[in-house]
Amino acid sequence: MRLWGLDRSDRRLVDPGPPQAARLPYPDGWFALATGAELKPGTVLNRRLTGEDVVLYRTASGRPRAVRPYCPHLGAHLGHGATVRGENIRCPFHHFRFGPDGVCVATGYGTPPPKARLATLPCRELDGLVFVWRHARHEPPSWEIEALPPEGFPEPYCVLLTRGDHPQDVMENLVDYGHFLPVHGYRLEVVSPPRFEGTRLETANRIRTGRAAAAWKISAASPVSRVVMQGLGVVRVQVDSPQFRFRARGWFCVTPTEPCRVEIRMAVALRPAGTGHGRLVRSLVALAARPYTWLAARDNAEDVPIWENKTHLAHPRLAKGDGPIGTFRRWAEQFYSEPLGSGAKPRPDEGPPAGRGRGG
């Protein structure tokens, strides 16, 4: 949702844009742009990342690739009509072909190819999701997403949501303990406080009911979620539930597509706990990933009216019970190429810088 304001100088209606857009730039890091199921061999996909198009394709041998969209020959957009030929992507305009490293290897006329190259982007595929590295200064990856062993998990079930917000504000929800009860109707029990180590944040928690009298019951039955955040685009969740005899692995990935616009991919895979289960049991447990994911998406939807109408305060007035928001924001600064808040002054409705109040 956008708010319209009145420009008093010439009495014209002007659109000030999303309130968060002017406060935070795009972060650097890994961002999910597709599922592996979407990117089958020979497929070409056009996706948005930080206000620009990115073309994804998969070669015949199964390698996922990511390139900037424009052919260096005469500027055709590869996301509109390009095809995959073996290990190469073929431009729709003059049928020039480019190898997996981006180098032009053939023309459409059989003449020697020019010294031309597509701009490639680092690309990784993990647990059925395809990630692309983005850096404002075009620097190579400085860290990698942690790869986990398959451990018998099936292909994850994924839902795609579009929201009006910035990745940092979405990720901040993880440590904003104070919002769970008023917004979602339950409390979050912190089993292991967040540990901020390099580009990694690790914590563990479980859901507790909002009713104090019954809190201990649901707390005892609720499984512990072990959460790892890497950068401002990737969250991995692992759940072991001996009581209900299942194991779950989930991804919560936030991708900035436009200013103050993100895509959220929630991917969940379930399998029975232990070994020795038959195919029917494994299939039934795997199907439970769908309602599990839908519930998570419904929970996320409760945040949307707030996200899409809030602003990012550089100096919030934090209070006891908020959670380590100040620490999180200082940790998040590393994912921006330029320092944040240099010379910034608090607005009249803001307090001291994050982390210097009672909640940081």
Tab-separated table of C-alpha atoms in Angstrom:
chain	number	residue	atom	x	y	z
A	1	MET	CA	0.000	0.000	0.000
A	2	ARG	CA	1.217	3.489	-0.815
A	3	LEU	CA	0.339	6.710	0.946
A	4	TRP	CA	-0.366	9.809	-1.047
A	5	GLY	CA	0.776	13.253	0.157
A	6	LEU	CA	0.143	16.797	-0.974
A	7	ASP	CA	3.056	18.862	-2.305
A	8	ARG	CA	2.196	22.320	-0.976
A	9	SER	CA	4.551	24.111	-3.361
A	10	ASP	CA	2.479	23.426	-6.454
A	11	ARG	CA	-0.576	21.665	-4.983
A	12	ARG	CA	0.058	18.471	-6.964
A	13	LEU	CA	-0.492	15.020	-5.569
A	14	VAL	CA	2.860	13.271	-5.212
A	15	ASP	CA	3.697	9.699	-4.302
A	16	PRO	CA	6.359	9.671	-1.559
A	17	GLY	CA	7.000	5.976	-2.170
A	18	PRO	CA	7.244	3.195	0.403
A	19	PRO	CA	8.300	4.597	3.779
A	20	GLN	CA	11.139	2.107	4.216
A	21	ALA	CA	12.700	2.647	0.783
A	22	ALA	CA	14.638	5.799	1.643
A	23	ARG	CA	16.024	4.350	4.865
A	24	LEU	CA	17.789	1.125	3.893
A	25	PRO	CA	19.611	0.243	0.660
A	26	TYR	CA	19.619	-3.235	-0.840
A	27	PRO	CA	21.764	-5.648	1.203
A	28	ASP	CA	24.523	-7.835	-0.237
A	29	GLY	CA	24.363	-11.614	0.011
A	30	TRP	CA	22.714	-14.782	-1.261
A	31	PHE	CA	19.072	-14.648	-2.329
A	32	ALA	CA	16.703	-17.390	-3.511
A	33	LEU	CA	15.297	-16.819	-6.999
A	34	ALA	CA	13.689	-20.162	-7.843
A	35	THR	CA	13.117	-23.734	-6.788
A	36	GLY	CA	15.013	-26.534	-8.410
A	37	ALA	CA	11.706	-27.965	-9.677
A	38	GLU	CA	11.020	-24.745	-11.594
A	39	LEU	CA	14.438	-24.805	-13.217
A	40	LYS	CA	14.389	-28.070	-15.127
A	41	PRO	CA	17.119	-28.852	-17.700
A	42	GLY	CA	16.649	-26.601	-20.710
A	43	THR	CA	14.498	-24.088	-18.815
A	44	VAL	CA	15.116	-20.321	-18.952
A	45	LEU	CA	13.589	-18.104	-16.241
A	46	ASN	CA	13.520	-14.331	-15.911
A	47	ARG	CA	13.567	-13.125	-12.276
A	48	ARG	CA	13.845	-9.797	-10.465
A	49	LEU	CA	16.603	-9.041	-7.954
A	50	THR	CA	17.261	-5.581	-6.451
A	51	GLY	CA	15.427	-3.765	-9.224
A	52	GLU	CA	17.077	-5.632	-12.111
A	53	ASP	CA	16.387	-8.719	-14.192
A	54	VAL	CA	18.400	-11.894	-13.695
A	55	VAL	CA	18.168	-14.774	-16.168
A	56	LEU	CA	18.393	-18.294	-14.761
A	57	TYR	CA	18.861	-21.390	-16.897
A	58	ARG	CA	19.848	-25.012	-16.428
A	59	THR	CA	22.197	-26.748	-18.841
A	60	ALA	CA	21.601	-30.199	-20.267
A	61	SER	CA	23.993	-31.686	-17.701
A	62	GLY	CA	21.972	-30.092	-14.874
A	63	ARG	CA	24.121	-27.083	-13.966
A	64	PRO	CA	22.107	-24.043	-12.819
A	65	ARG	CA	23.457	-20.760	-14.174
A	66	ALA	CA	22.626	-17.083	-13.583
A	67	VAL	CA	23.475	-14.229	-15.982
A	68	ARG	CA	22.667	-10.589	-16.552
A	69	PRO	CA	19.881	-10.390	-19.115
A	70	TYR	CA	21.338	-8.514	-22.102
A	71	CYS	CA	23.241	-10.127	-24.957
A	72	PRO	CA	26.556	-8.257	-25.521
A	73	HIS	CA	26.074	-8.567	-29.298
A	74	LEU	CA	23.103	-6.241	-29.898
A	75	GLY	CA	21.354	-6.105	-26.547
A	76	ALA	CA	18.574	-8.680	-26.842
A	77	HIS	CA	16.995	-9.711	-23.539
A	78	LEU	CA	17.751	-13.378	-22.907
A	79	GLY	CA	14.792	-13.691	-20.549
A	80	HIS	CA	12.449	-13.289	-23.501
A	81	GLY	CA	13.030	-16.074	-25.982
A	82	ALA	CA	16.476	-17.473	-25.217
A	83	THR	CA	16.845	-21.253	-25.358
A	84	VAL	CA	19.320	-23.771	-23.963
A	85	ARG	CA	21.379	-25.818	-26.388
A	86	GLY	CA	23.369	-28.439	-24.504
A	87	GLU	CA	25.587	-26.511	-22.088
A	88	ASN	CA	25.050	-23.182	-23.851
A	89	ILE	CA	22.353	-20.511	-23.808
A	90	ARG	CA	21.292	-19.219	-27.239
A	91	CYS	CA	20.217	-15.612	-27.796
A	92	PRO	CA	16.814	-15.292	-29.537
A	93	PHE	CA	17.992	-12.438	-31.788
A	94	HIS	CA	20.924	-13.746	-33.863
A	95	HIS	CA	21.355	-17.160	-32.212
A	96	PHE	CA	24.719	-16.338	-30.688
A	97	ARG	CA	25.615	-18.974	-28.099
A	98	PHE	CA	27.311	-18.484	-24.750
A	99	GLY	CA	28.953	-21.153	-22.617
A	100	PRO	CA	28.444	-21.748	-18.864
A	101	ASP	CA	31.275	-19.285	-18.147
A	102	GLY	CA	29.495	-16.605	-20.202
A	103	VAL	CA	31.969	-16.625	-23.121
A	104	CYS	CA	30.524	-16.394	-26.636
A	105	VAL	CA	31.261	-19.703	-28.365
A	106	ALA	CA	29.308	-19.426	-31.633
A	107	THR	CA	27.347	-17.084	-33.873
A	108	GLY	CA	24.183	-17.852	-35.744
A	109	TYR	CA	26.024	-17.576	-39.063
A	110	GLY	CA	28.845	-20.065	-38.562
A	111	THR	CA	31.418	-17.258	-38.460
A	112	PRO	CA	34.076	-16.941	-35.721
A	113	PRO	CA	32.505	-15.647	-32.491
A	114	PRO	CA	33.470	-12.184	-31.271
A	115	LYS	CA	35.347	-11.609	-28.029
A	116	ALA	CA	32.176	-11.182	-26.024
A	117	ARG	CA	30.979	-12.446	-22.695
A	118	LEU	CA	27.746	-12.478	-20.717
A	119	ALA	CA	27.936	-11.054	-17.225
A	120	THR	CA	27.549	-14.086	-14.960
A	121	LEU	CA	26.425	-14.186	-11.328
A	122	PRO	CA	27.488	-16.774	-8.717
A	123	CYS	CA	24.764	-19.398	-8.421
A	124	ARG	CA	24.222	-22.247	-5.941
A	125	GLU	CA	21.560	-24.929	-5.539
A	126	LEU	CA	20.821	-26.255	-2.045
A	127	ASP	CA	17.898	-28.330	-0.746
A	128	GLY	CA	15.822	-27.674	-3.850
A	129	LEU	CA	16.355	-23.888	-3.908
A	130	VAL	CA	18.446	-21.868	-6.359
A	131	PHE	CA	20.396	-18.968	-4.820
A	132	VAL	CA	22.158	-16.082	-6.571
A	133	TRP	CA	24.870	-13.870	-5.072
A	134	ARG	CA	24.336	-10.115	-5.269
A	135	HIS	CA	26.837	-7.430	-4.266
A	136	ALA	CA	26.456	-3.689	-4.820
A	137	ARG	CA	30.129	-3.421	-5.832
A	138	HIS	CA	30.076	-6.650	-7.852
A	139	GLU	CA	32.490	-8.350	-5.486
A	140	PRO	CA	32.629	-12.199	-5.413
A	141	PRO	CA	31.031	-14.214	-2.605
A	142	SER	CA	32.685	-13.654	0.754
A	143	TRP	CA	30.766	-16.483	2.431
A	144	GLU	CA	28.772	-19.562	1.468
A	145	ILE	CA	25.400	-20.908	2.528
A	146	GLU	CA	25.839	-23.932	4.766
A	147	ALA	CA	25.104	-27.154	2.934
A	148	LEU	CA	23.384	-29.914	4.911
A	149	PRO	CA	23.498	-33.655	4.192
A	150	PRO	CA	20.344	-35.026	2.525
A	151	GLU	CA	19.485	-37.260	5.523
A	152	GLY	CA	16.621	-38.870	3.623
A	153	PHE	CA	14.536	-35.715	3.212
A	154	PRO	CA	12.275	-35.525	0.130
A	155	GLU	CA	11.999	-32.538	-2.204
A	156	PRO	CA	10.674	-29.607	-0.133
A	157	TYR	CA	7.238	-28.113	-0.686
A	158	CYS	CA	7.541	-24.394	-1.406
A	159	VAL	CA	5.160	-21.420	-1.356
A	160	LEU	CA	5.945	-17.981	-2.764
A	161	LEU	CA	4.670	-14.808	-1.086
A	162	THR	CA	5.063	-11.180	-2.165
A	163	ARG	CA	5.270	-8.570	0.568
A	164	GLY	CA	5.899	-4.851	0.897
A	165	ASP	CA	8.962	-4.548	3.114
A	166	HIS	CA	12.751	-4.643	3.294
A	167	PRO	CA	14.709	-7.878	3.987
A	168	GLN	CA	16.237	-6.508	7.198
A	169	ASP	CA	12.846	-5.631	8.686
A	170	VAL	CA	11.479	-9.083	7.784
A	171	MET	CA	14.471	-10.847	9.338
A	172	GLU	CA	14.343	-8.647	12.416
A	173	ASN	CA	11.040	-10.333	13.289
A	174	LEU	CA	13.055	-13.381	14.359
A	175	VAL	CA	14.512	-11.527	17.345
A	176	ASP	CA	11.553	-9.190	17.944
A	177	TYR	CA	10.157	-11.282	20.783
A	178	GLY	CA	7.700	-8.613	21.865
A	179	HIS	CA	5.533	-8.827	18.749
A	180	PHE	CA	4.624	-12.534	18.917
A	181	LEU	CA	1.855	-12.283	21.497
A	182	PRO	CA	0.084	-9.113	20.269
A	183	VAL	CA	0.348	-10.021	16.574
A	184	HIS	CA	0.292	-13.836	16.501
A	185	GLY	CA	-1.370	-14.723	19.802
A	186	TYR	CA	1.422	-16.879	21.220
A	187	ARG	CA	4.669	-16.435	23.087
A	188	LEU	CA	8.084	-17.517	21.955
A	189	GLU	CA	10.203	-19.384	24.483
A	190	VAL	CA	13.876	-18.761	23.779
A	191	VAL	CA	15.674	-22.057	24.375
A	192	SER	CA	19.065	-20.779	23.201
A	193	PRO	CA	19.646	-17.006	22.978
A	194	PRO	CA	20.847	-15.727	19.594
A	195	ARG	CA	24.574	-16.113	18.895
A	196	PHE	CA	25.991	-13.701	16.350
A	197	GLU	CA	29.094	-15.217	14.758
A	198	GLY	CA	30.400	-13.630	11.570
A	199	THR	CA	27.694	-13.760	8.904
A	200	ARG	CA	25.778	-16.335	10.927
A	201	LEU	CA	23.074	-15.992	13.580
A	202	GLU	CA	21.992	-19.111	15.469
A	203	THR	CA	19.205	-19.523	18.014
A	204	ALA	CA	16.627	-22.061	19.201
A	205	ASN	CA	13.068	-21.554	20.395
A	206	ARG	CA	9.670	-23.132	20.824
A	207	ILE	CA	6.118	-21.814	20.710
A	208	ARG	CA	4.167	-21.333	23.912
A	209	THR	CA	0.475	-20.553	24.250
A	210	GLY	CA	-0.624	-17.032	25.082
A	211	ARG	CA	-2.562	-18.295	28.113
A	212	ALA	CA	-0.283	-18.408	31.125
A	213	ALA	CA	-2.218	-21.242	32.828
A	214	ALA	CA	-1.671	-23.626	29.923
A	215	ALA	CA	1.759	-22.408	28.851
A	216	TRP	CA	3.683	-25.260	30.447
A	217	LYS	CA	1.546	-27.869	28.626
A	218	ILE	CA	2.180	-26.621	25.121
A	219	SER	CA	5.781	-25.817	25.991
A	220	ALA	CA	6.397	-29.421	26.998
A	221	ALA	CA	4.802	-30.790	23.801
A	222	SER	CA	6.100	-28.221	21.326
A	223	PRO	CA	9.264	-29.259	19.519
A	224	VAL	CA	12.326	-27.033	19.574
A	225	SER	CA	13.096	-25.155	16.349
A	226	ARG	CA	16.784	-24.682	15.712
A	227	VAL	CA	17.233	-21.605	13.555
A	228	VAL	CA	20.253	-20.445	11.545
A	229	MET	CA	20.201	-17.125	9.679
A	230	GLN	CA	22.881	-16.357	7.108
A	231	GLY	CA	22.912	-12.849	5.743
A	232	LEU	CA	19.619	-11.010	5.347
A	233	GLY	CA	18.143	-13.431	2.848
A	234	VAL	CA	18.477	-16.978	4.196
A	235	VAL	CA	17.021	-18.685	7.265
A	236	ARG	CA	17.184	-22.433	7.833
A	237	VAL	CA	15.019	-24.156	10.443
A	238	GLN	CA	15.403	-27.708	11.740
A	239	VAL	CA	12.831	-29.403	13.963
A	240	ASP	CA	13.077	-32.786	15.674
A	241	SER	CA	9.865	-33.989	17.295
A	242	PRO	CA	10.243	-37.344	19.099
A	243	GLN	CA	6.703	-36.940	20.477
A	244	PHE	CA	5.144	-36.799	17.003
A	245	ARG	CA	7.864	-38.890	15.361
A	246	PHE	CA	8.909	-36.585	12.556
A	247	ARG	CA	11.843	-34.444	11.498
A	248	ALA	CA	11.434	-31.216	9.554
A	249	ARG	CA	13.772	-29.037	7.577
A	250	GLY	CA	12.636	-25.653	6.356
A	251	TRP	CA	13.924	-22.599	4.530
A	252	PHE	CA	12.650	-19.046	4.911
A	253	CYS	CA	14.208	-16.947	2.160
A	254	VAL	CA	13.670	-13.237	1.581
A	255	THR	CA	14.590	-11.735	-1.797
A	256	PRO	CA	14.493	-7.976	-2.485
A	257	THR	CA	12.941	-7.493	-5.928
A	258	GLU	CA	12.188	-3.751	-5.950
A	259	PRO	CA	12.499	-0.913	-3.409
A	260	CYS	CA	10.412	-1.992	-0.425
A	261	ARG	CA	9.186	-5.125	-2.202
A	262	VAL	CA	10.301	-8.644	-1.336
A	263	GLU	CA	9.522	-12.208	-2.335
A	264	ILE	CA	9.412	-14.732	0.488
A	265	ARG	CA	9.941	-18.409	-0.284
A	266	MET	CA	8.955	-20.861	2.431
A	267	ALA	CA	10.145	-24.387	1.718
A	268	VAL	CA	9.478	-27.330	4.064
A	269	ALA	CA	10.409	-31.020	3.894
A	270	LEU	CA	9.322	-33.650	6.437
A	271	ARG	CA	10.358	-37.244	7.035
A	272	PRO	CA	9.700	-39.794	9.795
A	273	ALA	CA	12.069	-39.811	12.745
A	274	GLY	CA	14.350	-42.815	12.922
A	275	THR	CA	14.811	-45.491	10.272
A	276	GLY	CA	13.052	-48.554	8.942
A	277	HIS	CA	9.852	-46.857	7.756
A	278	GLY	CA	8.046	-48.105	4.679
A	279	ARG	CA	7.328	-46.103	1.538
A	280	LEU	CA	3.718	-45.411	2.556
A	281	VAL	CA	4.723	-43.894	5.908
A	282	ARG	CA	7.419	-41.777	4.292
A	283	SER	CA	4.954	-40.549	1.645
A	284	LEU	CA	2.276	-39.630	4.203
A	285	VAL	CA	4.742	-37.720	6.371
A	286	ALA	CA	6.125	-35.930	3.297
A	287	LEU	CA	2.600	-34.793	2.366
A	288	ALA	CA	2.261	-33.140	5.777
A	289	ALA	CA	4.763	-30.528	4.577
A	290	ARG	CA	1.939	-28.781	2.720
A	291	PRO	CA	-0.307	-27.886	5.674
A	292	TYR	CA	2.837	-27.195	7.715
A	293	THR	CA	3.920	-24.633	5.100
A	294	TRP	CA	0.418	-23.165	4.733
A	295	LEU	CA	0.226	-22.559	8.490
A	296	ALA	CA	3.584	-20.786	8.398
A	297	ALA	CA	2.369	-18.644	5.484
A	298	ARG	CA	-0.828	-17.745	7.355
A	299	ASP	CA	1.267	-16.775	10.373
A	300	ASN	CA	3.424	-14.593	8.135
A	301	ALA	CA	0.328	-12.909	6.659
A	302	GLU	CA	-0.561	-11.504	10.077
A	303	ASP	CA	2.535	-9.290	9.873
A	304	VAL	CA	1.690	-7.864	6.436
A	305	PRO	CA	-0.623	-4.945	7.374
A	306	ILE	CA	2.088	-3.737	9.769
A	307	TRP	CA	5.039	-4.320	7.430
A	308	GLU	CA	3.456	-2.552	4.486
A	309	ASN	CA	2.596	0.605	6.432
A	310	LYS	CA	5.507	0.997	8.835
A	311	THR	CA	8.733	2.951	8.503
A	312	HIS	CA	12.241	1.929	9.488
A	313	LEU	CA	13.376	3.970	12.481
A	314	ALA	CA	17.147	4.307	12.584
A	315	HIS	CA	16.980	5.103	16.309
A	316	PRO	CA	14.002	3.250	17.843
A	317	ARG	CA	13.047	3.726	21.475
A	318	LEU	CA	13.581	0.170	22.644
A	319	ALA	CA	12.081	-1.304	25.797
A	320	LYS	CA	12.687	-4.304	28.012
A	321	GLY	CA	11.125	-7.372	26.442
A	322	ASP	CA	11.768	-6.330	22.839
A	323	GLY	CA	14.573	-8.836	22.314
A	324	PRO	CA	18.112	-8.162	21.007
A	325	ILE	CA	17.019	-5.816	18.221
A	326	GLY	CA	19.959	-3.463	18.732
A	327	THR	CA	22.479	-6.307	18.556
A	328	PHE	CA	20.775	-7.659	15.446
A	329	ARG	CA	20.998	-4.283	13.700
A	330	ARG	CA	24.675	-3.881	14.461
A	331	TRP	CA	25.259	-7.406	13.108
A	332	ALA	CA	23.215	-6.599	9.969
A	333	GLU	CA	25.402	-3.609	9.079
A	334	GLN	CA	28.046	-5.937	7.616
A	335	PHE	CA	25.716	-6.835	4.736
A	336	TYR	CA	25.763	-3.341	3.251
A	337	SER	CA	28.578	-2.024	1.069
A	338	GLU	CA	28.252	1.427	2.554
A	339	PRO	CA	28.023	2.265	6.284
A	340	LEU	CA	24.502	2.896	7.493
A	341	GLY	CA	23.415	5.915	9.448
A	342	SER	CA	26.587	7.987	8.973
A	343	GLY	CA	25.708	11.454	10.134
A	344	ALA	CA	22.071	10.510	10.644
A	345	LYS	CA	20.192	12.457	13.265
A	346	PRO	CA	17.220	11.061	15.199
A	347	ARG	CA	13.799	12.233	14.155
A	348	PRO	CA	11.725	13.972	16.839
A	349	ASP	CA	9.806	10.747	17.446
A	350	GLU	CA	12.937	8.570	17.738
A	351	GLY	CA	15.089	7.695	20.700
A	352	PRO	CA	18.787	6.792	21.035
A	353	PRO	CA	20.482	4.593	18.411
A	354	ALA	CA	19.446	0.918	18.406
A	355	GLY	CA	21.311	-1.044	21.033
A	356	ARG	CA	21.772	1.845	23.434
A	357	GLY	CA	18.258	1.652	24.832
A	358	ARG	CA	16.885	-0.941	27.196
A	359	GLY	CA	15.970	-3.480	24.520
A	360	GLY	CA	19.362	-3.856	22.787
